[in-house]
Short mmCIF file of C-alpha atoms and ligand atoms in Angstrom, two decimals:
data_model
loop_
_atom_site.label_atom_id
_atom_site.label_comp_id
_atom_site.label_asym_id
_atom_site.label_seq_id
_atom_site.Cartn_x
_atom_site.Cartn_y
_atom_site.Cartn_z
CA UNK A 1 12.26 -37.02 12.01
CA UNK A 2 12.13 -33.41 10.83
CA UNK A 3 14.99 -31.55 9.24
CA UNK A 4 16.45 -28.70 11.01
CA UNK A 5 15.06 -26.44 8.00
CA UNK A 6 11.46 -28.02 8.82
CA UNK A 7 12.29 -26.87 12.26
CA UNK A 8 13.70 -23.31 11.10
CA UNK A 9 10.60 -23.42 8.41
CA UNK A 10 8.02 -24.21 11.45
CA UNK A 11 9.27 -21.50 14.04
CA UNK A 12 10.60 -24.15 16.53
CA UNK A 13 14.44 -22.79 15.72
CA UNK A 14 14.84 -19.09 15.17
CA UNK A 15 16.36 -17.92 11.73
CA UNK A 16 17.45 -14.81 9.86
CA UNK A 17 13.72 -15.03 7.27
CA UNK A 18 14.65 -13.08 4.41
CA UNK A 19 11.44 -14.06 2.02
CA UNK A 20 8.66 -16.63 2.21
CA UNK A 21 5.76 -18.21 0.25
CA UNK A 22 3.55 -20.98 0.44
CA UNK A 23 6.02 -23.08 -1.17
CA UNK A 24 9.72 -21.48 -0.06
CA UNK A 25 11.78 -20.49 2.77
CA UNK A 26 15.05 -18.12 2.61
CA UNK A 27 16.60 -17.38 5.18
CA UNK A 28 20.54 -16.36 6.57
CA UNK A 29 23.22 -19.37 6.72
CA UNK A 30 23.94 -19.26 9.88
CA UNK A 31 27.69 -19.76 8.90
CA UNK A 32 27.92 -17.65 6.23
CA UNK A 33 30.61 -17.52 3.35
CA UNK A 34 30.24 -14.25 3.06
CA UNK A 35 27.46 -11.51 3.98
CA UNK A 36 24.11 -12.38 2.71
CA UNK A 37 24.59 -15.71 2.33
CA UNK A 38 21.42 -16.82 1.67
CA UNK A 39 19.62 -20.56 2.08
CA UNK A 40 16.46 -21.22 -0.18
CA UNK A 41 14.55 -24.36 1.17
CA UNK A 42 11.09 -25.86 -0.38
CA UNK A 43 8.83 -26.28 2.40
CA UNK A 44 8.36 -29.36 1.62
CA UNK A 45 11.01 -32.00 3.07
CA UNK A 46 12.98 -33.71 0.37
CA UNK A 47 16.84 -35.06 0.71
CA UNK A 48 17.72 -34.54 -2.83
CA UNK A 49 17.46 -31.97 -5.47
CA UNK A 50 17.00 -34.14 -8.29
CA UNK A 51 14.34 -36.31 -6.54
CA UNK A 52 12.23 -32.94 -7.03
CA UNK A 53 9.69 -32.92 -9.67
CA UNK A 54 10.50 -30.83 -12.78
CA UNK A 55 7.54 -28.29 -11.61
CA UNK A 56 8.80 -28.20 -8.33
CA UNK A 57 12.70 -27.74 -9.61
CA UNK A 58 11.33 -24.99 -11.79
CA UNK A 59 9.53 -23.18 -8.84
CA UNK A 60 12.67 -23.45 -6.41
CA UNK A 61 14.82 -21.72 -9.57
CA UNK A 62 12.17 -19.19 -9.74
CA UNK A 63 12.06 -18.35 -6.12
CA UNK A 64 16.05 -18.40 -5.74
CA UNK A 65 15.85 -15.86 -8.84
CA UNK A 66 13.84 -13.13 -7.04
CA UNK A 67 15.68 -13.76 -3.74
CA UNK A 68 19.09 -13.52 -5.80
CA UNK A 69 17.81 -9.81 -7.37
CA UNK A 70 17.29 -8.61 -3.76
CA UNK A 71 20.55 -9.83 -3.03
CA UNK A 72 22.14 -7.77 -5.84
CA UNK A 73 20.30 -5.00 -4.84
CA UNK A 74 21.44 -5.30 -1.39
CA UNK A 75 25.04 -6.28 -0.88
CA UNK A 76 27.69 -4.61 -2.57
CA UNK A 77 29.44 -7.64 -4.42
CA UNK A 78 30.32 -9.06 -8.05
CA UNK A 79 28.03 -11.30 -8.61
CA UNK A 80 25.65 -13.99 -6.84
CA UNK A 81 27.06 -17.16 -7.08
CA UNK A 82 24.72 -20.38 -6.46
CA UNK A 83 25.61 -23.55 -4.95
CA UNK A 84 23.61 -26.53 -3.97
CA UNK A 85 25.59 -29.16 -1.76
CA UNK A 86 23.19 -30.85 1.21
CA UNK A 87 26.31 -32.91 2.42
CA UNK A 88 25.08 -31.67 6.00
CA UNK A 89 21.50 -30.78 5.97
CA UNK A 90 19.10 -32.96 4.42
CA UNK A 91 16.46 -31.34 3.23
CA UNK A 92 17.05 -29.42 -0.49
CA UNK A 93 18.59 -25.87 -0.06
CA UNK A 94 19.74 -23.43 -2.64
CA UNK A 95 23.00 -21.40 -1.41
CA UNK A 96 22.60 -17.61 -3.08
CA UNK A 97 26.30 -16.00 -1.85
CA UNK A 98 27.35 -12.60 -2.74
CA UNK A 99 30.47 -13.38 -4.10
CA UNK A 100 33.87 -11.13 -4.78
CA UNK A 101 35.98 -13.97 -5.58
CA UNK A 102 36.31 -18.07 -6.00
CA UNK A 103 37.30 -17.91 -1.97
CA UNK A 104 33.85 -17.27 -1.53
CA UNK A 105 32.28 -20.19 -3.33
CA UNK A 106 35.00 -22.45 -1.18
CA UNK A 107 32.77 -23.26 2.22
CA UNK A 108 35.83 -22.79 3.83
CA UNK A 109 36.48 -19.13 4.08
CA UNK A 110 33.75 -17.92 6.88
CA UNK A 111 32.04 -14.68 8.00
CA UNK A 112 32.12 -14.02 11.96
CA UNK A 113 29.00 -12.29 11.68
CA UNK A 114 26.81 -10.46 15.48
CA UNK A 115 23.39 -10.90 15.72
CA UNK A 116 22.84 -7.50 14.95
CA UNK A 117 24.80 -7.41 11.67
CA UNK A 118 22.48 -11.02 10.74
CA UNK A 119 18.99 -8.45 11.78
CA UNK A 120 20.58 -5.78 9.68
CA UNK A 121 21.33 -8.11 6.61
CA UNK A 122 18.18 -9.88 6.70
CA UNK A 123 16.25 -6.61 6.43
CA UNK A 124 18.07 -5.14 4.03
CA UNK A 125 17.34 -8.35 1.55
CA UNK A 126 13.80 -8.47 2.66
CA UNK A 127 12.92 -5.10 1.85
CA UNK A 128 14.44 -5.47 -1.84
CA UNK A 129 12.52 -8.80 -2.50
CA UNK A 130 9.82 -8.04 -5.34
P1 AMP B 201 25.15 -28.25 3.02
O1 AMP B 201 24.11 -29.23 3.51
O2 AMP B 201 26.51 -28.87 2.92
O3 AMP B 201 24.73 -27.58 1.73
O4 AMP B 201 25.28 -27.10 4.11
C1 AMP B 201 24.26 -26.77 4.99
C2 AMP B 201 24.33 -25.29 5.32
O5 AMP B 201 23.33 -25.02 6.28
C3 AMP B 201 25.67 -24.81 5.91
O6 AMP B 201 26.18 -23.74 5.12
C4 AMP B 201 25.30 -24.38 7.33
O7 AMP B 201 26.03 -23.26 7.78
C5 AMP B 201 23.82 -24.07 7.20
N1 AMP B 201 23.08 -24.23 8.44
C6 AMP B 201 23.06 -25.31 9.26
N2 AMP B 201 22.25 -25.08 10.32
C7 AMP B 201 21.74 -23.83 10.16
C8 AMP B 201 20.85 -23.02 10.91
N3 AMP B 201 20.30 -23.45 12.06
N4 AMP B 201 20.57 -21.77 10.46
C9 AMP B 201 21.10 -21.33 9.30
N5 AMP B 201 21.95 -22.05 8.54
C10 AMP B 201 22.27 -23.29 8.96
#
């Protein structure tokens, strides 16, 4: 059965897209640690992060890199941390999060974020991604 990313990835459940390629996906977490909190998913379906290829590992890095620079560029923050779990989805996905402290790298401490702020975030990535 499809993940819910292959679903998100497809169009058949609506997401926050904040970059895309033939190979990646990024879009908003829809429960976000903290604004901008960014998921970067292959397109193609695999549980595990380590069950990638070394190519395919590389190319995930490289596409989380130029997602994480327009994340710099648009969220005031410290730093972009980077987490990978998949305890709950699986289907690889990088977590980029525009961090100000270790609370925000905790999954615990969550952003009550509208619709509108989500539209306004995701643009304001998108249009910094080189
Ligand atoms: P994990 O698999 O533990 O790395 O966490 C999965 C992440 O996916 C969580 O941070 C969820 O908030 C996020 N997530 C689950 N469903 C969606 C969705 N439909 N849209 C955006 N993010 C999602």
């Amino acid at each position: 059965m499809a993940s819910i990313f292959t679903k998100i990835i497809k169009g058949e459940i609506p997401s926050y897209k904040v970059a895309e390629n033939d190979q990646f996906y990024a879009f908003l977490d829809i429960n976000p640690n903290a604004k901008g909190h960014t998921l970067v998913v292959p397109k193609k379906e695999e549980n595990k992060i380590f069950d990638l290829s070394e190519e395919e590992y590389s190319a995930l890095m490289n596409f989380s890199y130029r997602v994480a620079k327009a994340l710099e560029k648009a969220i005031p923050c410290e730093r972009i941390g980077m987490s990978v779990v998949g305890l709950e989805v699986p289907h690889v996905h990088v977590h980029l999060i525009p961090i100000n402290s270790m609370a925000d790298m905790q999954f615990m401490k969550k952003e009550e974020l509208s619709s509108e702020e989500f539209v306004s975030l995701a643009a304001q990535i998108s249009a910094n991604f080189k």
